[in-house]
C-alpha atoms as a printed R data frame, in Angstrom:
   type eleno elety resid chain resno       x       y       z
1  ATOM     1    CA   MET     A     1 105.300  83.313 113.341
2  ATOM     2    CA   ALA     A     2 103.691  86.586 112.342
3  ATOM     3    CA   LEU     A     3 104.049  87.377 108.656
4  ATOM     4    CA   LYS     A     4 103.482  90.718 107.014
5  ATOM     5    CA   ALA     A     5 102.866  91.306 103.348
6  ATOM     6    CA   GLU     A     6 105.726  93.328 101.923
7  ATOM     7    CA   LYS     A     7 106.252  94.800  98.516
8  ATOM     8    CA   PRO     A     8 108.646  92.698  96.441
9  ATOM     9    CA   HIS     A     9 111.666  94.744  95.395
10 ATOM    10    CA   MET     A    10 110.995  94.238  91.684
11 ATOM    11    CA   ILE     A    11 107.368  95.338  91.890
12 ATOM    12    CA   ASN     A    12 106.381  98.948  92.502
13 ATOM    13    CA   GLY     A    13 104.008 101.674  91.341
14 ATOM    14    CA   ASP     A    14 100.938  99.928  89.942
15 ATOM    15    CA   HIS     A    15 100.991  97.160  92.538
16 ATOM    16    CA   SER     A    16 101.309  99.369  95.631
17 ATOM    17    CA   ALA     A    17  97.524  99.823  95.898
18 ATOM    18    CA   MET     A    18  97.090  96.038  95.821
19 ATOM    19    CA   TRP     A    19  99.663  95.603  98.604
20 ATOM    20    CA   ASP     A    20  97.975  98.344 100.670
21 ATOM    21    CA   ALA     A    21  94.696  96.441 100.346
22 ATOM    22    CA   ILE     A    22  96.413  93.180 101.322
23 ATOM    23    CA   ASN     A    23  97.965  94.818 104.373
24 ATOM    24    CA   ARG     A    24  94.569  96.210 105.419
25 ATOM    25    CA   LEU     A    25  93.040  92.746 105.041
26 ATOM    26    CA   THR     A    26  95.784  91.060 107.050
27 ATOM    27    CA   GLU     A    27  95.185  93.436 109.964
28 ATOM    28    CA   ARG     A    28  91.735  91.873 110.349
29 ATOM    29    CA   MET     A    29  92.178  88.273 109.234
30 ATOM    30    CA   ASP     A    30  95.866  87.519 109.583
31 ATOM    31    CA   LYS     A    31  95.793  83.757 110.110
32 ATOM    32    CA   VAL     A    32  92.952  82.915 107.721
33 ATOM    33    CA   PHE     A    33  94.563  84.963 104.956
34 ATOM    34    CA   TYR     A    34  97.999  83.407 105.310
35 ATOM    35    CA   VAL     A    35  96.694  79.850 105.648
36 ATOM    36    CA   ALA     A    36  94.654  80.330 102.458
37 ATOM    37    CA   LEU     A    37  97.581  82.026 100.696
38 ATOM    38    CA   THR     A    38  99.984  79.241 101.703
39 ATOM    39    CA   MET     A    39  97.574  76.544 100.533
40 ATOM    40    CA   LEU     A    40  96.985  78.364  97.234
41 ATOM    41    CA   ALA     A    41 100.732  78.809  96.688
42 ATOM    42    CA   GLY     A    42 101.281  75.098  97.382
43 ATOM    43    CA   VAL     A    43  98.581  74.098  94.881
44 ATOM    44    CA   ILE     A    44 100.009  76.438  92.212
45 ATOM    45    CA   VAL     A    45 103.575  75.170  92.727
46 ATOM    46    CA   THR     A    46 102.373  71.560  92.558
47 ATOM    47    CA   LEU     A    47 100.430  72.225  89.347
48 ATOM    48    CA   VAL     A    48 103.390  73.993  87.740
49 ATOM    49    CA   MET     A    49 105.760  71.131  88.615
50 ATOM    50    CA   VAL     A    50 103.319  68.530  87.273
51 ATOM    51    CA   LEU     A    51 102.767  70.508  84.059
52 ATOM    52    CA   LEU     A    52 106.495  71.015  83.472
53 ATOM    53    CA   LYS     A    53 107.380  67.315  83.797
C-alpha cells in the first residue's frame, strides 16, 4: 500500500513548504518514513488516551 503525503484541507500557506520537504523525503525513504511516522502516531495517540483518562 503506497502512501503519499498530502496537504490536509484545513492547512495551507505556511505549511506547504513542510509538505514539499516531506514529499521529497518520501521519494527516497518511503517505507522507513511511513513506518516511523505510523509508530510515532501510535505512541502519541496512546499517550493522549492515557493522559485523558
